[in-house]
PDB file of C-alpha atoms in Angstrom:
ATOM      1  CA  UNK A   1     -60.674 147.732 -23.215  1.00 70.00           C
ATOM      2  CA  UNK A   2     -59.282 145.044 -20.600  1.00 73.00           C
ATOM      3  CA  UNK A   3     -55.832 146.089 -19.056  1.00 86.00           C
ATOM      4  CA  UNK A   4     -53.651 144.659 -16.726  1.00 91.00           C
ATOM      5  CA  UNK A   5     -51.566 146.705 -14.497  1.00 94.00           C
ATOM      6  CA  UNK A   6     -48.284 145.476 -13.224  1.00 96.00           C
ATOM      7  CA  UNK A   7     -45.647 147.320 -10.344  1.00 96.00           C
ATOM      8  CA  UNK A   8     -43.392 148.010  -9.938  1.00 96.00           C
ATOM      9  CA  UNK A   9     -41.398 148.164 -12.905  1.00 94.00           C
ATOM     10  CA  UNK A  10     -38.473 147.566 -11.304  1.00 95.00           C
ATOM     11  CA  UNK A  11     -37.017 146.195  -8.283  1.00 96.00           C
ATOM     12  CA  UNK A  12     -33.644 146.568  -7.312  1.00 96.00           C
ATOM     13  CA  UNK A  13     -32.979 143.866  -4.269  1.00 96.00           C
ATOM     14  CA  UNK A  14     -29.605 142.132  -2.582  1.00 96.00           C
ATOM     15  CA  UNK A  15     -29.412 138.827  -3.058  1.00 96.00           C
ATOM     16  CA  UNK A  16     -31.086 137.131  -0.066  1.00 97.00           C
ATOM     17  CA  UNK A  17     -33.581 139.448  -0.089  1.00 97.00           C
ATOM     18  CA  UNK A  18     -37.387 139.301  -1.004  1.00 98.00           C
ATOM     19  CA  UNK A  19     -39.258 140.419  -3.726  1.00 98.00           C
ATOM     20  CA  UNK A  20     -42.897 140.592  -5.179  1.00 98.00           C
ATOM     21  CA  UNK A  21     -45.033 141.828  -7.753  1.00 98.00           C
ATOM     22  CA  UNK A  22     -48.232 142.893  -8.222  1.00 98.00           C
ATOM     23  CA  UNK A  23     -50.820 142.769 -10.999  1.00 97.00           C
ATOM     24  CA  UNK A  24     -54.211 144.270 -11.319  1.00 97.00           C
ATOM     25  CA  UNK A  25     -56.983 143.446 -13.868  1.00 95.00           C
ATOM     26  CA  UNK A  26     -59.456 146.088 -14.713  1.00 91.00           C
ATOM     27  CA  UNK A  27     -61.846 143.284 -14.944  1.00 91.00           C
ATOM     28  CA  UNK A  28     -62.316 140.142 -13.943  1.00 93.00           C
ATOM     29  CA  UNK A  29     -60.360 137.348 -15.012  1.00 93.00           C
ATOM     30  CA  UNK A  30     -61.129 133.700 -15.464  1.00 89.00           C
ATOM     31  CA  UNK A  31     -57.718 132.891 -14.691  1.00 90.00           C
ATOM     32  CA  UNK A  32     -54.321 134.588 -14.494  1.00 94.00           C
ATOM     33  CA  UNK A  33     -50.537 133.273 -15.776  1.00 93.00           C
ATOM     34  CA  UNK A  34     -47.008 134.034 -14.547  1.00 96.00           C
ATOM     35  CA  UNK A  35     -44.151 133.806 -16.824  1.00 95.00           C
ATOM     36  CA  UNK A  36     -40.435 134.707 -16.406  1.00 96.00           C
ATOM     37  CA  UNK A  37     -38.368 136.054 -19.447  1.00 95.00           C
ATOM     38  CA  UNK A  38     -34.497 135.357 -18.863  1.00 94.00           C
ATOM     39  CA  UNK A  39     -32.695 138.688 -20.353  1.00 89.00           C
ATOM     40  CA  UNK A  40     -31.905 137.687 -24.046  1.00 86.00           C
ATOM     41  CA  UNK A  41     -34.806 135.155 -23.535  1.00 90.00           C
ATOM     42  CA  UNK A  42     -38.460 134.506 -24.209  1.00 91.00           C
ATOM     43  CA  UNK A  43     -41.101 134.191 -21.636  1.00 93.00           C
ATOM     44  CA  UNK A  44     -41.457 130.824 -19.643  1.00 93.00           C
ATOM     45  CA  UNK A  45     -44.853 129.593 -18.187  1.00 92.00           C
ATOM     46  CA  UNK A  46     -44.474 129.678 -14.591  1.00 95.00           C
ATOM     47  CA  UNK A  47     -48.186 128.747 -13.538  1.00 94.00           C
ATOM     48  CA  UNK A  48     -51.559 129.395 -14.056  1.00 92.00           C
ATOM     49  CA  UNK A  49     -54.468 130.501 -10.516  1.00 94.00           C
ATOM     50  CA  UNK A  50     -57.890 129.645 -11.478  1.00 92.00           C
ATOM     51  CA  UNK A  51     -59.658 130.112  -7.760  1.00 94.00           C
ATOM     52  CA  UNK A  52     -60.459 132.680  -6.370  1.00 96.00           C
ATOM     53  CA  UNK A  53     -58.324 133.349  -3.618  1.00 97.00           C
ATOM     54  CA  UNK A  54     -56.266 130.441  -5.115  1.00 96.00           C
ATOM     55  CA  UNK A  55     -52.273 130.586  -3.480  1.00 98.00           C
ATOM     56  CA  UNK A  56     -49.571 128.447  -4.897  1.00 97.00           C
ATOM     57  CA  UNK A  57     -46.144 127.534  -4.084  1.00 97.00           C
ATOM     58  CA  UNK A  58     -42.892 126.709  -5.828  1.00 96.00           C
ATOM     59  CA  UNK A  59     -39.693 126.204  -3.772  1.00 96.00           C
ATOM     60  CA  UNK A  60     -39.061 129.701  -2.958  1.00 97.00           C
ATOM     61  CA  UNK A  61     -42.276 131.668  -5.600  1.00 98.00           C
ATOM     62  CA  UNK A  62     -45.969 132.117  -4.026  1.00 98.00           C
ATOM     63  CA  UNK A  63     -48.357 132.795  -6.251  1.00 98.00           C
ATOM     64  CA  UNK A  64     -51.804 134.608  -4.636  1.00 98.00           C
ATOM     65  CA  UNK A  65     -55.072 135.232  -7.075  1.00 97.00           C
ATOM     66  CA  UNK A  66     -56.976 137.377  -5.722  1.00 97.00           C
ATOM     67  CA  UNK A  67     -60.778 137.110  -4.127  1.00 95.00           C
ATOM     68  CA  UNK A  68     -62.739 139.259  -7.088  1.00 95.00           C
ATOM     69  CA  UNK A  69     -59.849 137.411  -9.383  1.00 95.00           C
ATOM     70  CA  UNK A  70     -59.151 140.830 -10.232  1.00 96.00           C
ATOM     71  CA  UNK A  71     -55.591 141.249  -8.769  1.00 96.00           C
ATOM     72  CA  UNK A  72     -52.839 138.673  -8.519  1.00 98.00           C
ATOM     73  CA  UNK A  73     -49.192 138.755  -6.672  1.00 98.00           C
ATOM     74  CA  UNK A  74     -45.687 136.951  -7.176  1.00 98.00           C
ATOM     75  CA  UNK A  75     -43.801 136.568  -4.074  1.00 98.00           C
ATOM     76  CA  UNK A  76     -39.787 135.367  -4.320  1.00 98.00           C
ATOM     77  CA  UNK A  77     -38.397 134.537  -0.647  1.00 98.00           C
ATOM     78  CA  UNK A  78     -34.458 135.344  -0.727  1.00 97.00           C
ATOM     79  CA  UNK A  79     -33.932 135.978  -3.820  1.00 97.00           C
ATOM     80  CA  UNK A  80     -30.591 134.782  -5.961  1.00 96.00           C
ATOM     81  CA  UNK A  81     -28.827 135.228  -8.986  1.00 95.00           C
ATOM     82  CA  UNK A  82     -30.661 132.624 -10.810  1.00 96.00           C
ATOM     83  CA  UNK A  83     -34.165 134.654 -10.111  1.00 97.00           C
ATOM     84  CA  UNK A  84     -32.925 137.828 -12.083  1.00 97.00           C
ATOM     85  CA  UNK A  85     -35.172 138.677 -15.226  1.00 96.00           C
ATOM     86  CA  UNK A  86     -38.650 140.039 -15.978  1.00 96.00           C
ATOM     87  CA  UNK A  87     -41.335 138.550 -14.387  1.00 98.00           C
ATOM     88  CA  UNK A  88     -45.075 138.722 -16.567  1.00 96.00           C
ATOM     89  CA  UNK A  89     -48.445 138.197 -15.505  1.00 96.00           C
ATOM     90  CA  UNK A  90     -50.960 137.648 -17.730  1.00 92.00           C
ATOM     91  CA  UNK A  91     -54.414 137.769 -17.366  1.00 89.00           C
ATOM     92  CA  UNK A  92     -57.088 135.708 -19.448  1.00 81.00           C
ATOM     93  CA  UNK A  93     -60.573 135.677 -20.784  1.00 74.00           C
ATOM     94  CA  UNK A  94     -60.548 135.053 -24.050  1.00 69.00           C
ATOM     95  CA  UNK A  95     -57.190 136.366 -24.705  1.00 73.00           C
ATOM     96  CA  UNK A  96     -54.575 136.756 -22.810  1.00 80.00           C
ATOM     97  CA  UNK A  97     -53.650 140.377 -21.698  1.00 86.00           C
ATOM     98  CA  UNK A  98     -50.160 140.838 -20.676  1.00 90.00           C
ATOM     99  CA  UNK A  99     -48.972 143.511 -17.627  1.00 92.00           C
ATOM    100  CA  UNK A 100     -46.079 145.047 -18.460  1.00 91.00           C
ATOM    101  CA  UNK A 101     -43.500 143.188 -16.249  1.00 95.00           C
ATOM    102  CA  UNK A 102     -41.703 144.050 -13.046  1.00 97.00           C
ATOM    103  CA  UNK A 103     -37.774 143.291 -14.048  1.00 96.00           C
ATOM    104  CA  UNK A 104     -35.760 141.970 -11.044  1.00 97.00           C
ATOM    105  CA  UNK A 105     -32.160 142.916 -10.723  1.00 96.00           C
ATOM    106  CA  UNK A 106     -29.793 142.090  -8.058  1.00 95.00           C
ATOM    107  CA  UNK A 107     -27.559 144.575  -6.674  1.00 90.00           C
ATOM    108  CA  UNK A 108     -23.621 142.815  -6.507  1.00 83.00           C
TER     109      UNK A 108
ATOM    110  CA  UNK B   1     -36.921 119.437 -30.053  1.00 51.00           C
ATOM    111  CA  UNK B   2     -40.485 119.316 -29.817  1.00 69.00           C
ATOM    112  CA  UNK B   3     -40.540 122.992 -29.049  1.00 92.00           C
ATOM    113  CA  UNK B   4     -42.038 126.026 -30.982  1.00 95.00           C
ATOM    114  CA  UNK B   5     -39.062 127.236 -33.669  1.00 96.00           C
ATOM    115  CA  UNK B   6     -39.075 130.010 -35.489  1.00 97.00           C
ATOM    116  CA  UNK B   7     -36.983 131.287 -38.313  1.00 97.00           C
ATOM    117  CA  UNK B   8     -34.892 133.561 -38.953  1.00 97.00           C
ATOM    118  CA  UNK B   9     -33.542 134.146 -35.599  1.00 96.00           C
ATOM    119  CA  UNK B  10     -32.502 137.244 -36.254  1.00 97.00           C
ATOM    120  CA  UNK B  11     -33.171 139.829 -40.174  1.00 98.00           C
ATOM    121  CA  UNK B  12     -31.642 143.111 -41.111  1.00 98.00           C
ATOM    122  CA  UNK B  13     -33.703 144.519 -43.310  1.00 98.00           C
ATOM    123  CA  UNK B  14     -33.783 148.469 -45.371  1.00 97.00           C
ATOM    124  CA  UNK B  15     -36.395 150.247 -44.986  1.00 97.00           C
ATOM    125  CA  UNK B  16     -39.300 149.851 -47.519  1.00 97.00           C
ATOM    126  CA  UNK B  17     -38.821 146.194 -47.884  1.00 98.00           C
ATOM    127  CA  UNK B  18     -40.976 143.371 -47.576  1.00 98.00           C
ATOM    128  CA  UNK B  19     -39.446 140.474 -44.682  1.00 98.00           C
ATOM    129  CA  UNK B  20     -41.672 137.602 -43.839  1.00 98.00           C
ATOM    130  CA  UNK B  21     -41.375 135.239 -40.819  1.00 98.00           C
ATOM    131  CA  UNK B  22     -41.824 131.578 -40.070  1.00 98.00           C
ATOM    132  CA  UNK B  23     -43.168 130.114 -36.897  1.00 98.00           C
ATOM    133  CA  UNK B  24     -43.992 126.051 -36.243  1.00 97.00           C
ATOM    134  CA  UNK B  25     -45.707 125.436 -33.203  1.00 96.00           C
ATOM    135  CA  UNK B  26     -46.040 122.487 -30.896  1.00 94.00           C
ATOM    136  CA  UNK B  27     -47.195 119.830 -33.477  1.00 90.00           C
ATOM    137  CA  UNK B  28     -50.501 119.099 -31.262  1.00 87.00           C
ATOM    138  CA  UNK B  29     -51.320 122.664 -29.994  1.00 91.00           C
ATOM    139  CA  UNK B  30     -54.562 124.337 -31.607  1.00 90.00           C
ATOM    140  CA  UNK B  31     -53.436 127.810 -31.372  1.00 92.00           C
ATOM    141  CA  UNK B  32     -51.116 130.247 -32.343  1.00 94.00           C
ATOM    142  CA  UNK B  33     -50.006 133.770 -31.347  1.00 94.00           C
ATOM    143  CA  UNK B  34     -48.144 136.049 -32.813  1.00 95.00           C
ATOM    144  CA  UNK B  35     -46.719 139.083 -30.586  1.00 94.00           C
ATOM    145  CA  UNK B  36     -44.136 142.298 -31.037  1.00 94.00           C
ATOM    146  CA  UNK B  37     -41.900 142.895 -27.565  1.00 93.00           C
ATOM    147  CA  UNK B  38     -39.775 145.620 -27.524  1.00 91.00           C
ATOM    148  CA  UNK B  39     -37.223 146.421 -25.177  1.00 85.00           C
ATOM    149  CA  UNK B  40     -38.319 147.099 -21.637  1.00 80.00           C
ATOM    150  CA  UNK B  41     -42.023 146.030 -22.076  1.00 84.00           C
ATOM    151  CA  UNK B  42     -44.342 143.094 -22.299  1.00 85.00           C
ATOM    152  CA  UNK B  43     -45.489 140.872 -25.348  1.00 89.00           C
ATOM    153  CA  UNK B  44     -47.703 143.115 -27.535  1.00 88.00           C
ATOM    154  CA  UNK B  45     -50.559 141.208 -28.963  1.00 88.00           C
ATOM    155  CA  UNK B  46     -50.759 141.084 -32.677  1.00 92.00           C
ATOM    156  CA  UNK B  47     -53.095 138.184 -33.785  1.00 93.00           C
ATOM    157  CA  UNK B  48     -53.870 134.416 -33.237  1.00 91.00           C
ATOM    158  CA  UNK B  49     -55.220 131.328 -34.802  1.00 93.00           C
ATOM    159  CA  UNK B  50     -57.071 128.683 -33.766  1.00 91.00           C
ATOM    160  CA  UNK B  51     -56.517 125.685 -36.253  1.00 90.00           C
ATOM    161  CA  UNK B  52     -56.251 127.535 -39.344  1.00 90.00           C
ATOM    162  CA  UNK B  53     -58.825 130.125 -38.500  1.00 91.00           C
ATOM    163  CA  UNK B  54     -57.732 133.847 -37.702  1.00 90.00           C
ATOM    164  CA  UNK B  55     -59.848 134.864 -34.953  1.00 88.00           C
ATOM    165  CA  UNK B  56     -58.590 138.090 -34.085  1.00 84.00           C
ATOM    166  CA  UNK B  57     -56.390 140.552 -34.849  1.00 86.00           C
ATOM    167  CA  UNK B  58     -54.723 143.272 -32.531  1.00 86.00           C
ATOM    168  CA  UNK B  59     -56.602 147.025 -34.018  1.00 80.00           C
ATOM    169  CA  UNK B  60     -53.138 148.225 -33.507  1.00 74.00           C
ATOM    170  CA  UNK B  61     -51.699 145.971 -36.151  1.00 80.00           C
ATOM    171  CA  UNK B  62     -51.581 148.103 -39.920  1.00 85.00           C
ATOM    172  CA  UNK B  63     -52.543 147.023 -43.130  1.00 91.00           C
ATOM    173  CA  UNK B  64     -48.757 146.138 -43.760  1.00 95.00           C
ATOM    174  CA  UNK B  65     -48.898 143.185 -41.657  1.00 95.00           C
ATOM    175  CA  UNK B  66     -50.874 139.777 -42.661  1.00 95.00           C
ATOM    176  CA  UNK B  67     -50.507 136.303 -40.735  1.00 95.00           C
ATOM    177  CA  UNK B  68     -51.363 132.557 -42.837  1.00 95.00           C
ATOM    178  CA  UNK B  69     -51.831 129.377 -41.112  1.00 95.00           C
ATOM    179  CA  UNK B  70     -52.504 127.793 -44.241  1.00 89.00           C
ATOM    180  CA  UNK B  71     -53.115 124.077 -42.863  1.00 86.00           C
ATOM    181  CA  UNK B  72     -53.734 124.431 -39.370  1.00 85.00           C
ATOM    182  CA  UNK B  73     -49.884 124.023 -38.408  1.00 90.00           C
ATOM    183  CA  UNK B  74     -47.092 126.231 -39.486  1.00 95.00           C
ATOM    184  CA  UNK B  75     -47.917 130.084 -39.785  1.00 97.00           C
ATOM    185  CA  UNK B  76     -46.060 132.898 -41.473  1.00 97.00           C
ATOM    186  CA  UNK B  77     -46.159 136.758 -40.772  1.00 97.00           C
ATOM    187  CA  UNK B  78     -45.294 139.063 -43.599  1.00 97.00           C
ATOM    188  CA  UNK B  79     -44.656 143.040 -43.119  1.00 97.00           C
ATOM    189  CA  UNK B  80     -44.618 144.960 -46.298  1.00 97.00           C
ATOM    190  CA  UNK B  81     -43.051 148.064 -47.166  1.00 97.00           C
ATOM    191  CA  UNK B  82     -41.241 148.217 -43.224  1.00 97.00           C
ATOM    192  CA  UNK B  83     -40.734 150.779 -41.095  1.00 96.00           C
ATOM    193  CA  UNK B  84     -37.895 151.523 -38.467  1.00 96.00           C
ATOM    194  CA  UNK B  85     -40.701 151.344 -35.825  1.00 94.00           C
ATOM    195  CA  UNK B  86     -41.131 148.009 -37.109  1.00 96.00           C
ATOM    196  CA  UNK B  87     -37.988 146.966 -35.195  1.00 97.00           C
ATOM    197  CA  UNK B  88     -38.744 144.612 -32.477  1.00 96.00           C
ATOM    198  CA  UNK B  89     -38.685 141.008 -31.296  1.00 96.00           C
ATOM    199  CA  UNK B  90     -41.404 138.755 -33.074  1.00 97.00           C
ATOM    200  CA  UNK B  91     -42.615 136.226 -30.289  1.00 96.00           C
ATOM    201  CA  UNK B  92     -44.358 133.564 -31.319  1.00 96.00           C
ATOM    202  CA  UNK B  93     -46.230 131.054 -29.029  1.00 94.00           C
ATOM    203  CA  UNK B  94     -48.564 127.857 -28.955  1.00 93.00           C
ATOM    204  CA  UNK B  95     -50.925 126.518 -26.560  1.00 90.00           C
ATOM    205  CA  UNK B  96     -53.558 123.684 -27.051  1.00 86.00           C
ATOM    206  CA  UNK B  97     -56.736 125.442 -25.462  1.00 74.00           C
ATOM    207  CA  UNK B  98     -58.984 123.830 -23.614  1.00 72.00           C
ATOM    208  CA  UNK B  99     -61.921 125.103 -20.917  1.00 64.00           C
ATOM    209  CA  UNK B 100     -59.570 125.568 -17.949  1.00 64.00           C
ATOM    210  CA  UNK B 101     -56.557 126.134 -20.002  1.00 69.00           C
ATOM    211  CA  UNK B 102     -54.239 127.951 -22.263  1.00 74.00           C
ATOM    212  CA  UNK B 103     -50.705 128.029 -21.512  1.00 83.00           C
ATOM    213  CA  UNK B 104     -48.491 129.340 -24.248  1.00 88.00           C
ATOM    214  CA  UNK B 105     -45.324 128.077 -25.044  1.00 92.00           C
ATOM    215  CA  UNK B 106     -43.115 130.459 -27.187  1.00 94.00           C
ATOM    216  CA  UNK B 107     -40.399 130.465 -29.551  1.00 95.00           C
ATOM    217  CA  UNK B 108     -37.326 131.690 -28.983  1.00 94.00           C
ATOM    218  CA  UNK B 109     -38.247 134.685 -31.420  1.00 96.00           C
ATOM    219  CA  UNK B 110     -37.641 136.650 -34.627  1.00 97.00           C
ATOM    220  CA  UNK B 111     -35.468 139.982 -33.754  1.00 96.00           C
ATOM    221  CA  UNK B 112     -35.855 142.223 -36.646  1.00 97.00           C
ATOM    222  CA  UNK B 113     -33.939 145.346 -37.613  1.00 97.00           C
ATOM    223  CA  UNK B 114     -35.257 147.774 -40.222  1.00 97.00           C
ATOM    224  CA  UNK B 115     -32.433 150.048 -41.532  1.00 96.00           C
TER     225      UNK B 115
END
């Protein structure tokens, strides 16, 4: 069946620093979601890419979808306290398949 | 708050026991998910509705579990005769579906604890 890969599953970072994630589809997706779950939380919509090859920005997030809309990345320039939590992609068809999550933590 | 709610927040339940869940979406959304999360990984699928229709179900959801959206809004999950594997946090979500489109919205959750 569909699956999407996400990595890494963690990421240890200073604050200041960068981070990304990475999701792969094994097939191709009509579109692809971000969400962030706070810890204790439940997952926020970040965004959706529909284009291929589609980038998006907010403040300090850039969002890439992929050419073949097979892979997708989450980019956060200098990180901060506020960023920490699990970050989800999720891929869609008909359903949405989730990745597993890459959990940010900042090191004090 | 015109968010999704969901009730209880939190059950302790024995073993063997039947516990049922309530979820009310976004009054306007056309579909509803349920999903299990446990710690460390992603939303597990279980099933969704569109309008009162239940148009799929996750094959790794047993007989013990069954999902009602008996009038298109509100929908309930019931788990008979639990399990401790059943403990997890029951995510529920809403989206209003369109061609392009299908961002969910979720509750805050259900964390259950079987004894």
């Amino acid at each position: 069946g569909q699956q999407v890969m996400q990595i890494p599953q963690y990421q240890h970072v200073q604050e200041g620093e960068d981070f990304t994630t990475y999701c792969n589809s094994s097939t191709t997706l009509s579109n692809i979601q971000w969400y962030k779950q706070r810890p204790g939380g439940h997952p926020v919509f970040l965004i959706q890419l529909v284009k291929s090859g589609e980038v998006k920005k907010q403040k300090r997030l850039t969002f890439q979808f992929g050419e073949a809309k097979k892979n997708s990345s989450l980019h956060i320039t200098a990180t901060q306290t506020t960023d920490v939590g699990t970050y989800f992609c999720a891929g869609s068809n008909y359903q949405l398949i989730w990745g597993a999550g890459t959990k940010l933590i900042i090191k004090p | 708050d015109t968010g999704v709610s969901q009730d209880p927040r939190h059950k302790i339940t024995k073993r063997g026991q039947n516990v049922t869940f309530r979820c009310d979406p976004i009054s306007e959304h056309n579909r509803l998910y349920w999903y299990r999360q446990t710690l460390g990984q992603g939303p597990e699928f279980l099933t969704y509705f569109q309008n009162e229709a239940q148009l799929e179900k996750s094959r790794l959801l047993s007989d013990r579990f069954s999902a009602e959206r008996p009038k298109g809004s509100f929908s309930t999950l019931e788990i008979q005769r639990t399990e401790q594997g059943d403990s997890a946090m029951y995510l529920c979500a809403s989206s209003y579906r369109t061609n392009s489109r299908d961002t969910q919205y979720f509750g805050p959750g259900t964390r259950l604890t079987v004894l």
